[in-house]
């Protein structure tokens, strides 16, 4: 027996139907999307468009160079990073100063840092201290670093210094203070380098001058003691005198030989012999003065030559030390460092920070990427569980 099939061809009663109304669009948005994307973006928009305080940026550009230095190549900049020193280490010394506590103290002497970093009306996330920061010296130093940025272009050797502040004049004033402090640092480096090199050369010259003075005093004392100026001149004069006496003796001997050949019993022979004996005695005495005993001229001449040689060496040493000092001074001038301003600290007339649109787009894109990545991970995990 089969069940009967009933076919109804009329309209369907309303009681048998259910009209489902579409859900509003805001209810169709996933809660995760609202939490991950919408809420952070809205908060960012509210902060940057309604709350964030404008900040002004003063910029300056300068170069640190030596008088004979050429600008570095990109390879030279790379070698600097691995410890192979170049002349650009002087520029990096300035960079370290700008980010140091010395620079912070130099600026603090000219500005009230507490008011500069937290003026009236500034928002809690731009000023110092922020809600999670403390009012300590270390905190102020780190807060100050947040407002200062310094960069280096390896292709040109130009350093760019940017300082933020809540007013244009404070931005330019702090930039000028950091620039003046950097120039003072370069001057101190020049003074130390020149002082070290020149001091060593000056000390060597003074020692050489002292040795020359002592040698001259010893030579003067010898002359006063021995009562003659130059033993060499005295010896020369004695030698000439002996030479003249020998010449006279030779003439007298020749005359005696002639007289003896002509008149052996001539009464002139005793006279000639007496003169020859007198001259020969004088020659012996003169030779004894030059050499022969401790009172002769030879030992004195030896001592004089030693003293004279010492003075000559001292004089040469002084000449060399003076030339070295002159070279050291010239080298110090040649290697002197200069901080040349290329662009003076600017006085901004428009706030360039914060970059509101860029910041909002950055948050939006970042949250979208995070949400998309999370959605793909969740979808993959759900499909894995269904399998």
mmCIF file of C-alpha atoms in Angstrom:
data_model
loop_
_atom_site.group_PDB
_atom_site.id
_atom_site.type_symbol
_atom_site.label_atom_id
_atom_site.label_comp_id
_atom_site.label_asym_id
_atom_site.label_seq_id
_atom_site.Cartn_x
_atom_site.Cartn_y
_atom_site.Cartn_z
ATOM 1 C CA UNK A 1 0.000 0.000 0.000
ATOM 2 C CA UNK A 2 1.390 3.374 -0.969
ATOM 3 C CA UNK A 3 1.032 6.762 0.693
ATOM 4 C CA UNK A 4 -0.894 9.318 -1.337
ATOM 5 C CA UNK A 5 1.071 12.311 -2.710
ATOM 6 C CA UNK A 6 -0.681 15.629 -2.384
ATOM 7 C CA UNK A 7 0.336 18.476 -4.641
ATOM 8 C CA UNK A 8 -0.663 22.051 -3.712
ATOM 9 C CA UNK A 9 -0.579 24.477 -6.551
ATOM 10 C CA UNK A 10 -1.769 27.644 -4.825
ATOM 11 C CA UNK A 11 0.137 30.466 -3.096
ATOM 12 C CA UNK A 12 2.219 29.646 -0.056
ATOM 13 C CA UNK A 13 0.721 30.967 3.130
ATOM 14 C CA UNK A 14 2.677 33.594 5.048
ATOM 15 C CA UNK A 15 2.723 31.407 8.063
ATOM 16 C CA UNK A 16 4.912 28.951 6.217
ATOM 17 C CA UNK A 17 7.518 31.547 5.127
ATOM 18 C CA UNK A 18 10.318 33.509 7.019
ATOM 19 C CA UNK A 19 11.694 36.815 5.613
ATOM 20 C CA UNK A 20 15.295 37.276 6.946
ATOM 21 C CA UNK A 21 16.331 40.959 7.057
ATOM 22 C CA UNK A 22 19.993 41.755 6.002
ATOM 23 C CA UNK A 23 22.376 42.638 8.876
ATOM 24 C CA UNK A 24 23.756 46.228 9.055
ATOM 25 C CA UNK A 25 27.228 46.679 7.525
ATOM 26 C CA UNK A 26 28.843 47.531 10.834
ATOM 27 C CA UNK A 27 27.688 44.213 12.240
ATOM 28 C CA UNK A 28 29.190 42.371 9.303
ATOM 29 C CA UNK A 29 32.695 43.775 10.059
ATOM 30 C CA UNK A 30 34.765 41.174 11.944
ATOM 31 C CA UNK A 31 35.530 42.072 15.544
ATOM 32 C CA UNK A 32 39.213 41.215 15.025
ATOM 33 C CA UNK A 33 39.421 43.762 12.189
ATOM 34 C CA UNK A 34 37.923 46.425 14.447
ATOM 35 C CA UNK A 35 40.369 45.651 17.245
ATOM 36 C CA UNK A 36 43.491 45.265 15.080
ATOM 37 C CA UNK A 37 42.898 47.905 12.378
ATOM 38 C CA UNK A 38 40.068 50.293 13.111
ATOM 39 C CA UNK A 39 40.754 51.127 16.748
ATOM 40 C CA UNK A 40 44.538 51.851 16.349
ATOM 41 C CA UNK A 41 43.916 53.877 13.200
ATOM 42 C CA UNK A 42 41.156 55.949 14.804
ATOM 43 C CA UNK A 43 43.314 56.595 17.857
ATOM 44 C CA UNK A 44 46.185 57.625 15.595
ATOM 45 C CA UNK A 45 43.946 59.981 13.634
ATOM 46 C CA UNK A 46 42.615 61.538 16.818
ATOM 47 C CA UNK A 47 46.099 61.978 18.280
ATOM 48 C CA UNK A 48 47.857 63.383 15.227
ATOM 49 C CA UNK A 49 44.994 65.597 14.012
ATOM 50 C CA UNK A 50 43.647 66.848 17.340
ATOM 51 C CA UNK A 51 46.241 66.335 20.096
ATOM 52 C CA UNK A 52 49.833 66.170 18.772
ATOM 53 C CA UNK A 53 51.751 69.397 19.364
ATOM 54 C CA UNK A 54 53.591 70.915 16.381
ATOM 55 C CA UNK A 55 57.389 70.831 16.557
ATOM 56 C CA UNK A 56 59.797 73.018 14.620
ATOM 57 C CA UNK A 57 63.052 71.728 13.147
ATOM 58 C CA UNK A 58 66.182 73.845 12.712
ATOM 59 C CA UNK A 59 68.808 72.401 10.383
ATOM 60 C CA UNK A 60 72.458 73.191 9.794
ATOM 61 C CA UNK A 61 75.177 71.629 7.644
ATOM 62 C CA UNK A 62 78.921 71.703 8.193
ATOM 63 C CA UNK A 63 82.098 69.905 7.260
ATOM 64 C CA UNK A 64 85.127 69.011 9.386
ATOM 65 C CA UNK A 65 88.339 69.111 7.387
ATOM 66 C CA UNK A 66 92.063 69.607 7.660
ATOM 67 C CA UNK A 67 93.923 72.218 5.635
ATOM 68 C CA UNK A 68 95.323 69.574 3.267
ATOM 69 C CA UNK A 69 92.636 66.906 3.541
ATOM 70 C CA UNK A 70 90.652 65.565 0.598
ATOM 71 C CA UNK A 71 87.114 64.326 0.919
ATOM 72 C CA UNK A 72 86.559 60.614 1.552
ATOM 73 C CA UNK A 73 85.260 58.083 -0.919
ATOM 74 C CA UNK A 74 82.556 55.543 -0.133
ATOM 75 C CA UNK A 75 85.268 52.906 0.286
ATOM 76 C CA UNK A 76 87.041 55.105 2.802
ATOM 77 C CA UNK A 77 83.817 55.482 4.756
ATOM 78 C CA UNK A 78 83.353 51.696 4.738
ATOM 79 C CA UNK A 79 86.912 51.178 5.965
ATOM 80 C CA UNK A 80 86.211 53.599 8.778
ATOM 81 C CA UNK A 81 83.497 51.238 9.958
ATOM 82 C CA UNK A 82 85.884 48.294 10.260
ATOM 83 C CA UNK A 83 88.466 50.229 12.216
ATOM 84 C CA UNK A 84 90.833 51.414 9.471
ATOM 85 C CA UNK A 85 91.159 55.033 10.548
ATOM 86 C CA UNK A 86 90.783 57.931 8.117
ATOM 87 C CA UNK A 87 90.702 61.654 8.569
ATOM 88 C CA UNK A 88 86.920 61.462 8.933
ATOM 89 C CA UNK A 89 87.311 60.224 12.492
ATOM 90 C CA UNK A 90 87.496 63.914 13.391
ATOM 91 C CA UNK A 91 83.952 64.401 12.059
ATOM 92 C CA UNK A 92 82.775 61.382 14.029
ATOM 93 C CA UNK A 93 84.310 62.921 17.138
ATOM 94 C CA UNK A 94 81.971 65.881 16.619
ATOM 95 C CA UNK A 95 79.056 63.457 16.221
ATOM 96 C CA UNK A 96 79.945 61.838 19.540
ATOM 97 C CA UNK A 97 80.089 65.251 21.177
ATOM 98 C CA UNK A 98 76.622 66.240 19.913
ATOM 99 C CA UNK A 99 75.181 63.054 21.450
ATOM 100 C CA UNK A 100 77.171 63.384 24.677
ATOM 101 C CA UNK A 101 76.397 64.729 28.132
ATOM 102 C CA UNK A 102 78.912 67.522 27.537
ATOM 103 C CA UNK A 103 76.734 68.872 24.739
ATOM 104 C CA UNK A 104 73.643 68.497 26.933
ATOM 105 C CA UNK A 105 75.336 70.485 29.699
ATOM 106 C CA UNK A 106 76.496 73.179 27.248
ATOM 107 C CA UNK A 107 72.919 73.640 26.019
ATOM 108 C CA UNK A 108 71.564 73.521 29.582
ATOM 109 C CA UNK A 109 73.738 76.519 30.497
ATOM 110 C CA UNK A 110 71.945 78.627 27.884
ATOM 111 C CA UNK A 111 68.405 77.234 28.021
ATOM 112 C CA UNK A 112 65.980 76.026 30.668
ATOM 113 C CA UNK A 113 65.776 72.445 29.433
ATOM 114 C CA UNK A 114 62.711 71.676 31.552
ATOM 115 C CA UNK A 115 60.731 74.429 29.816
ATOM 116 C CA UNK A 116 62.189 73.756 26.378
ATOM 117 C CA UNK A 117 61.291 70.060 26.454
ATOM 118 C CA UNK A 118 57.901 70.548 28.141
ATOM 119 C CA UNK A 119 56.363 73.947 27.367
ATOM 120 C CA UNK A 120 52.850 74.794 28.430
ATOM 121 C CA UNK A 121 50.231 73.275 26.138
ATOM 122 C CA UNK A 122 52.392 70.491 24.701
ATOM 123 C CA UNK A 123 50.856 67.040 24.519
ATOM 124 C CA UNK A 124 51.902 64.265 26.895
ATOM 125 C CA UNK A 125 53.480 62.074 24.216
ATOM 126 C CA UNK A 126 55.634 64.753 22.569
ATOM 127 C CA UNK A 127 57.085 66.537 25.575
ATOM 128 C CA UNK A 128 59.402 65.315 28.282
ATOM 129 C CA UNK A 129 58.723 63.510 30.485
ATOM 130 C CA UNK A 130 56.253 61.215 28.799
ATOM 131 C CA UNK A 131 53.928 59.262 31.098
ATOM 132 C CA UNK A 132 56.433 56.407 31.519
ATOM 133 C CA UNK A 133 59.537 58.591 31.930
ATOM 134 C CA UNK A 134 61.094 60.032 35.088
ATOM 135 C CA UNK A 135 62.287 63.549 35.873
ATOM 136 C CA UNK A 136 65.920 62.672 36.528
ATOM 137 C CA UNK A 137 69.151 63.987 35.068
ATOM 138 C CA UNK A 138 69.532 60.796 33.065
ATOM 139 C CA UNK A 139 65.935 61.104 31.924
ATOM 140 C CA UNK A 140 66.438 64.697 30.773
ATOM 141 C CA UNK A 141 69.569 63.663 28.909
ATOM 142 C CA UNK A 142 67.728 60.891 27.052
ATOM 143 C CA UNK A 143 64.802 63.212 26.418
ATOM 144 C CA UNK A 144 67.167 65.808 24.945
ATOM 145 C CA UNK A 145 68.661 63.164 22.632
ATOM 146 C CA UNK A 146 65.157 62.504 21.303
ATOM 147 C CA UNK A 147 65.077 66.065 19.955
ATOM 148 C CA UNK A 148 68.543 65.979 18.329
ATOM 149 C CA UNK A 149 69.538 64.099 15.180
ATOM 150 C CA UNK A 150 72.906 64.180 13.401
ATOM 151 C CA UNK A 151 73.812 62.408 10.150
ATOM 152 C CA UNK A 152 76.796 62.060 7.843
ATOM 153 C CA UNK A 153 76.970 61.853 4.047
ATOM 154 C CA UNK A 154 79.882 59.597 3.109
ATOM 155 C CA UNK A 155 79.989 60.786 -0.502
ATOM 156 C CA UNK A 156 80.401 64.477 0.341
ATOM 157 C CA UNK A 157 81.727 64.441 3.910
ATOM 158 C CA UNK A 158 78.934 66.833 4.956
ATOM 159 C CA UNK A 159 77.331 66.499 8.383
ATOM 160 C CA UNK A 160 73.687 67.492 8.873
ATOM 161 C CA UNK A 161 72.473 68.499 12.341
ATOM 162 C CA UNK A 162 68.707 68.718 13.014
ATOM 163 C CA UNK A 163 67.229 69.937 16.301
ATOM 164 C CA UNK A 164 63.529 69.877 17.197
ATOM 165 C CA UNK A 165 61.777 72.226 19.595
ATOM 166 C CA UNK A 166 58.277 73.512 20.273
ATOM 167 C CA UNK A 167 59.181 77.050 19.142
ATOM 168 C CA UNK A 168 61.260 78.158 16.129
ATOM 169 C CA UNK A 169 63.659 80.336 18.149
ATOM 170 C CA UNK A 170 64.436 77.602 20.656
ATOM 171 C CA UNK A 171 65.121 75.169 17.797
ATOM 172 C CA UNK A 172 67.578 77.566 16.161
ATOM 173 C CA UNK A 173 69.110 78.571 19.490
ATOM 174 C CA UNK A 174 69.872 74.988 20.516
ATOM 175 C CA UNK A 175 71.265 74.251 17.049
ATOM 176 C CA UNK A 176 73.577 77.260 17.316
ATOM 177 C CA UNK A 177 74.654 76.204 20.824
ATOM 178 C CA UNK A 178 75.539 72.684 19.619
ATOM 179 C CA UNK A 179 77.398 74.131 16.641
ATOM 180 C CA UNK A 180 79.404 76.508 18.828
ATOM 181 C CA UNK A 181 80.219 73.635 21.190
ATOM 182 C CA UNK A 182 81.408 71.546 18.242
ATOM 183 C CA UNK A 183 83.662 74.383 17.092
ATOM 184 C CA UNK A 184 85.081 74.647 20.613
ATOM 185 C CA UNK A 185 85.778 70.904 20.566
ATOM 186 C CA UNK A 186 87.670 71.235 17.260
ATOM 187 C CA UNK A 187 89.684 74.143 18.681
ATOM 188 C CA UNK A 188 90.590 72.125 21.777
ATOM 189 C CA UNK A 189 91.663 69.201 19.588
ATOM 190 C CA UNK A 190 93.851 71.568 17.560
ATOM 191 C CA UNK A 191 95.399 73.050 20.689
ATOM 192 C CA UNK A 192 96.182 69.638 22.189
ATOM 193 C CA UNK A 193 97.673 68.267 18.976
ATOM 194 C CA UNK A 194 99.760 71.386 18.366
ATOM 195 C CA UNK A 195 100.823 71.629 22.009
ATOM 196 C CA UNK A 196 102.035 68.011 22.084
ATOM 197 C CA UNK A 197 104.049 68.286 18.877
ATOM 198 C CA UNK A 198 105.444 71.755 19.536
ATOM 199 C CA UNK A 199 106.188 71.097 23.214
ATOM 200 C CA UNK A 200 108.409 68.132 22.374
ATOM 201 C CA UNK A 201 110.289 70.131 19.737
ATOM 202 C CA UNK A 202 110.572 73.123 22.088
ATOM 203 C CA UNK A 203 111.968 70.950 24.869
ATOM 204 C CA UNK A 204 114.553 69.490 22.475
ATOM 205 C CA UNK A 205 115.566 72.985 21.359
ATOM 206 C CA UNK A 206 115.883 74.193 24.962
ATOM 207 C CA UNK A 207 118.061 71.204 25.842
ATOM 208 C CA UNK A 208 120.277 71.853 22.830
ATOM 209 C CA UNK A 209 120.512 75.527 23.746
ATOM 210 C CA UNK A 210 121.513 74.598 27.322
ATOM 211 C CA UNK A 211 124.207 72.226 26.064
ATOM 212 C CA UNK A 212 125.571 74.913 23.730
ATOM 213 C CA UNK A 213 125.646 77.396 26.600
ATOM 214 C CA UNK A 214 127.534 74.947 28.794
ATOM 215 C CA UNK A 215 130.033 74.169 26.016
ATOM 216 C CA UNK A 216 130.588 77.876 25.433
ATOM 217 C CA UNK A 217 131.136 78.492 29.141
ATOM 218 C CA UNK A 218 133.671 75.652 29.318
ATOM 219 C CA UNK A 219 135.523 77.064 26.316
ATOM 220 C CA UNK A 220 135.536 80.563 27.806
ATOM 221 C CA UNK A 221 136.831 79.229 31.123
ATOM 222 C CA UNK A 222 139.659 77.406 29.334
ATOM 223 C CA UNK A 223 140.690 80.586 27.495
ATOM 224 C CA UNK A 224 140.666 82.620 30.691
ATOM 225 C CA UNK A 225 142.638 79.969 32.514
ATOM 226 C CA UNK A 226 145.277 79.471 29.802
ATOM 227 C CA UNK A 227 145.323 83.172 28.865
ATOM 228 C CA UNK A 228 145.020 82.857 25.115
ATOM 229 C CA UNK A 229 142.094 82.944 22.756
ATOM 230 C CA UNK A 230 142.947 80.225 20.260
ATOM 231 C CA UNK A 231 145.693 77.650 20.851
ATOM 232 C CA UNK A 232 145.588 76.730 17.197
ATOM 233 C CA UNK A 233 146.489 80.301 16.231
ATOM 234 C CA UNK A 234 149.243 80.352 18.844
ATOM 235 C CA UNK A 235 150.614 77.048 17.554
ATOM 236 C CA UNK A 236 150.512 78.385 14.011
ATOM 237 C CA UNK A 237 152.364 81.509 15.021
ATOM 238 C CA UNK A 238 154.980 79.432 16.886
ATOM 239 C CA UNK A 239 155.395 77.211 13.870
ATOM 240 C CA UNK A 240 155.920 80.229 11.653
ATOM 241 C CA UNK A 241 158.451 81.629 14.132
ATOM 242 C CA UNK A 242 160.368 78.326 14.191
ATOM 243 C CA UNK A 243 160.271 78.276 10.414
ATOM 244 C CA UNK A 244 161.760 81.771 10.293
ATOM 245 C CA UNK A 245 164.480 80.834 12.814
ATOM 246 C CA UNK A 246 165.335 77.700 10.838
ATOM 247 C CA UNK A 247 165.610 79.795 7.702
ATOM 248 C CA UNK A 248 167.962 82.207 9.470
ATOM 249 C CA UNK A 249 170.065 79.330 10.839
ATOM 250 C CA UNK A 250 170.316 77.883 7.340
ATOM 251 C CA UNK A 251 171.539 81.226 6.011
ATOM 252 C CA UNK A 252 174.071 81.557 8.833
ATOM 253 C CA UNK A 253 175.392 78.057 8.194
ATOM 254 C CA UNK A 254 175.715 78.813 4.544
ATOM 255 C CA UNK A 255 177.570 82.026 5.403
ATOM 256 C CA UNK A 256 179.862 80.148 7.806
ATOM 257 C CA UNK A 257 180.637 77.559 5.172
ATOM 258 C CA UNK A 258 181.526 80.285 2.720
ATOM 259 C CA UNK A 259 183.765 82.095 5.228
ATOM 260 C CA UNK A 260 185.523 78.874 6.188
ATOM 261 C CA UNK A 261 186.168 78.063 2.568
ATOM 262 C CA UNK A 262 187.596 81.502 1.904
ATOM 263 C CA UNK A 263 189.286 82.286 5.231
ATOM 264 C CA UNK A 264 189.378 79.435 7.711
ATOM 265 C CA UNK A 265 190.976 81.630 10.365
ATOM 266 C CA UNK A 266 188.608 84.553 9.870
ATOM 267 C CA UNK A 267 187.527 86.308 13.103
ATOM 268 C CA UNK A 268 183.911 86.261 11.836
ATOM 269 C CA UNK A 269 183.584 82.524 12.384
ATOM 270 C CA UNK A 270 183.178 82.692 16.167
ATOM 271 C CA UNK A 271 180.555 85.389 15.743
ATOM 272 C CA UNK A 272 178.657 83.363 13.174
ATOM 273 C CA UNK A 273 178.857 80.269 15.341
ATOM 274 C CA UNK A 274 177.558 82.225 18.302
ATOM 275 C CA UNK A 275 174.611 83.475 16.290
ATOM 276 C CA UNK A 276 173.876 79.967 15.011
ATOM 277 C CA UNK A 277 173.933 78.621 18.557
ATOM 278 C CA UNK A 278 171.620 81.409 19.734
ATOM 279 C CA UNK A 279 169.146 80.758 16.967
ATOM 280 C CA UNK A 280 169.210 77.011 17.520
ATOM 281 C CA UNK A 281 168.612 77.560 21.244
ATOM 282 C CA UNK A 282 165.624 79.736 20.442
ATOM 283 C CA UNK A 283 164.337 77.081 18.082
ATOM 284 C CA UNK A 284 164.614 74.440 20.827
ATOM 285 C CA UNK A 285 162.721 76.659 23.270
ATOM 286 C CA UNK A 286 159.977 77.376 20.778
ATOM 287 C CA UNK A 287 159.639 73.679 20.006
ATOM 288 C CA UNK A 288 159.428 72.930 23.734
ATOM 289 C CA UNK A 289 156.550 75.392 24.007
ATOM 290 C CA UNK A 290 154.656 73.501 21.339
ATOM 291 C CA UNK A 291 155.342 69.938 22.498
ATOM 292 C CA UNK A 292 157.609 68.123 24.874
ATOM 293 C CA UNK A 293 156.270 68.452 28.463
ATOM 294 C CA UNK A 294 153.057 68.953 30.412
ATOM 295 C CA UNK A 295 153.351 72.699 30.151
ATOM 296 C CA UNK A 296 153.670 72.681 26.383
ATOM 297 C CA UNK A 297 151.004 73.756 23.943
ATOM 298 C CA UNK A 298 150.141 70.260 22.663
ATOM 299 C CA UNK A 299 148.054 69.083 25.680
ATOM 300 C CA UNK A 300 146.328 72.452 25.831
ATOM 301 C CA UNK A 301 145.608 72.264 22.138
ATOM 302 C CA UNK A 302 144.080 68.800 22.588
ATOM 303 C CA UNK A 303 141.828 70.020 25.387
ATOM 304 C CA UNK A 304 140.879 73.072 23.340
ATOM 305 C CA UNK A 305 139.985 70.919 20.350
ATOM 306 C CA UNK A 306 137.733 68.742 22.539
ATOM 307 C CA UNK A 307 135.958 71.776 23.929
ATOM 308 C CA UNK A 308 135.666 73.317 20.496
ATOM 309 C CA UNK A 309 134.292 70.057 19.081
ATOM 310 C CA UNK A 310 131.701 69.851 21.870
ATOM 311 C CA UNK A 311 130.614 73.395 21.129
ATOM 312 C CA UNK A 312 130.348 72.609 17.422
ATOM 313 C CA UNK A 313 128.210 69.533 18.116
ATOM 314 C CA UNK A 314 125.998 71.544 20.468
ATOM 315 C CA UNK A 315 125.653 74.259 17.842
ATOM 316 C CA UNK A 316 124.641 71.709 15.204
ATOM 317 C CA UNK A 317 122.169 70.125 17.599
ATOM 318 C CA UNK A 318 120.646 73.515 18.318
ATOM 319 C CA UNK A 319 120.358 74.224 14.598
ATOM 320 C CA UNK A 320 118.649 70.863 14.019
ATOM 321 C CA UNK A 321 116.323 71.342 17.017
ATOM 322 C CA UNK A 322 115.370 74.831 15.829
ATOM 323 C CA UNK A 323 114.609 73.462 12.358
ATOM 324 C CA UNK A 324 112.549 70.647 13.927
ATOM 325 C CA UNK A 325 110.562 73.189 15.924
ATOM 326 C CA UNK A 326 109.889 75.220 12.807
ATOM 327 C CA UNK A 327 108.773 72.073 10.974
ATOM 328 C CA UNK A 328 106.545 71.052 13.904
ATOM 329 C CA UNK A 329 104.855 74.454 13.899
ATOM 330 C CA UNK A 330 104.358 74.261 10.130
ATOM 331 C CA UNK A 331 103.001 70.700 10.403
ATOM 332 C CA UNK A 332 100.628 71.758 13.179
ATOM 333 C CA UNK A 333 99.302 74.537 10.966
ATOM 334 C CA UNK A 334 99.012 72.152 8.023
ATOM 335 C CA UNK A 335 97.079 69.553 10.020
ATOM 336 C CA UNK A 336 94.885 72.063 11.803
ATOM 337 C CA UNK A 337 91.203 71.109 11.717
ATOM 338 C CA UNK A 338 88.439 73.439 10.630
ATOM 339 C CA UNK A 339 84.679 73.259 11.120
ATOM 340 C CA UNK A 340 83.267 75.082 8.119
ATOM 341 C CA UNK A 341 79.591 75.985 8.171
ATOM 342 C CA UNK A 342 77.947 75.208 4.878
ATOM 343 C CA UNK A 343 74.395 76.085 5.954
ATOM 344 C CA UNK A 344 73.740 78.312 8.964
ATOM 345 C CA UNK A 345 71.142 77.184 11.535
ATOM 346 C CA UNK A 346 67.743 77.888 10.036
ATOM 347 C CA UNK A 347 64.794 79.662 11.686
ATOM 348 C CA UNK A 348 61.765 77.554 10.667
ATOM 349 C CA UNK A 349 58.493 79.349 10.014
ATOM 350 C CA UNK A 350 56.422 76.177 9.757
ATOM 351 C CA UNK A 351 56.224 73.073 11.904
ATOM 352 C CA UNK A 352 57.588 70.025 10.111
ATOM 353 C CA UNK A 353 57.001 67.542 12.922
ATOM 354 C CA UNK A 354 55.080 65.413 13.510
ATOM 355 C CA UNK A 355 54.384 64.147 10.015
ATOM 356 C CA UNK A 356 50.708 63.601 10.572
ATOM 357 C CA UNK A 357 49.582 62.051 7.284
ATOM 358 C CA UNK A 358 52.654 59.838 7.019
ATOM 359 C CA UNK A 359 52.182 58.612 10.578
ATOM 360 C CA UNK A 360 48.478 57.846 10.037
ATOM 361 C CA UNK A 361 49.154 55.965 6.792
ATOM 362 C CA UNK A 362 51.995 54.066 8.462
ATOM 363 C CA UNK A 363 49.721 52.879 11.280
ATOM 364 C CA UNK A 364 46.937 51.989 8.846
ATOM 365 C CA UNK A 365 49.151 49.983 6.512
ATOM 366 C CA UNK A 366 50.931 48.267 9.400
ATOM 367 C CA UNK A 367 47.680 47.204 11.061
ATOM 368 C CA UNK A 368 46.255 46.017 7.732
ATOM 369 C CA UNK A 369 49.331 43.881 7.171
ATOM 370 C CA UNK A 370 49.124 42.519 10.707
ATOM 371 C CA UNK A 371 45.428 41.740 10.326
ATOM 372 C CA UNK A 372 45.935 40.095 6.925
ATOM 373 C CA UNK A 373 48.763 37.951 8.250
ATOM 374 C CA UNK A 374 46.696 36.934 11.271
ATOM 375 C CA UNK A 375 43.686 36.124 9.104
ATOM 376 C CA UNK A 376 45.755 33.859 6.831
ATOM 377 C CA UNK A 377 47.199 32.064 9.863
ATOM 378 C CA UNK A 378 43.711 31.616 11.412
ATOM 379 C CA UNK A 379 42.208 30.425 8.098
ATOM 380 C CA UNK A 380 44.982 27.905 7.612
ATOM 381 C CA UNK A 381 44.575 26.587 11.159
ATOM 382 C CA UNK A 382 40.770 26.222 10.752
ATOM 383 C CA UNK A 383 41.130 24.391 7.456
ATOM 384 C CA UNK A 384 43.689 22.070 9.073
ATOM 385 C CA UNK A 385 41.247 21.239 11.897
ATOM 386 C CA UNK A 386 38.416 20.515 9.390
ATOM 387 C CA UNK A 387 40.681 18.080 7.513
#
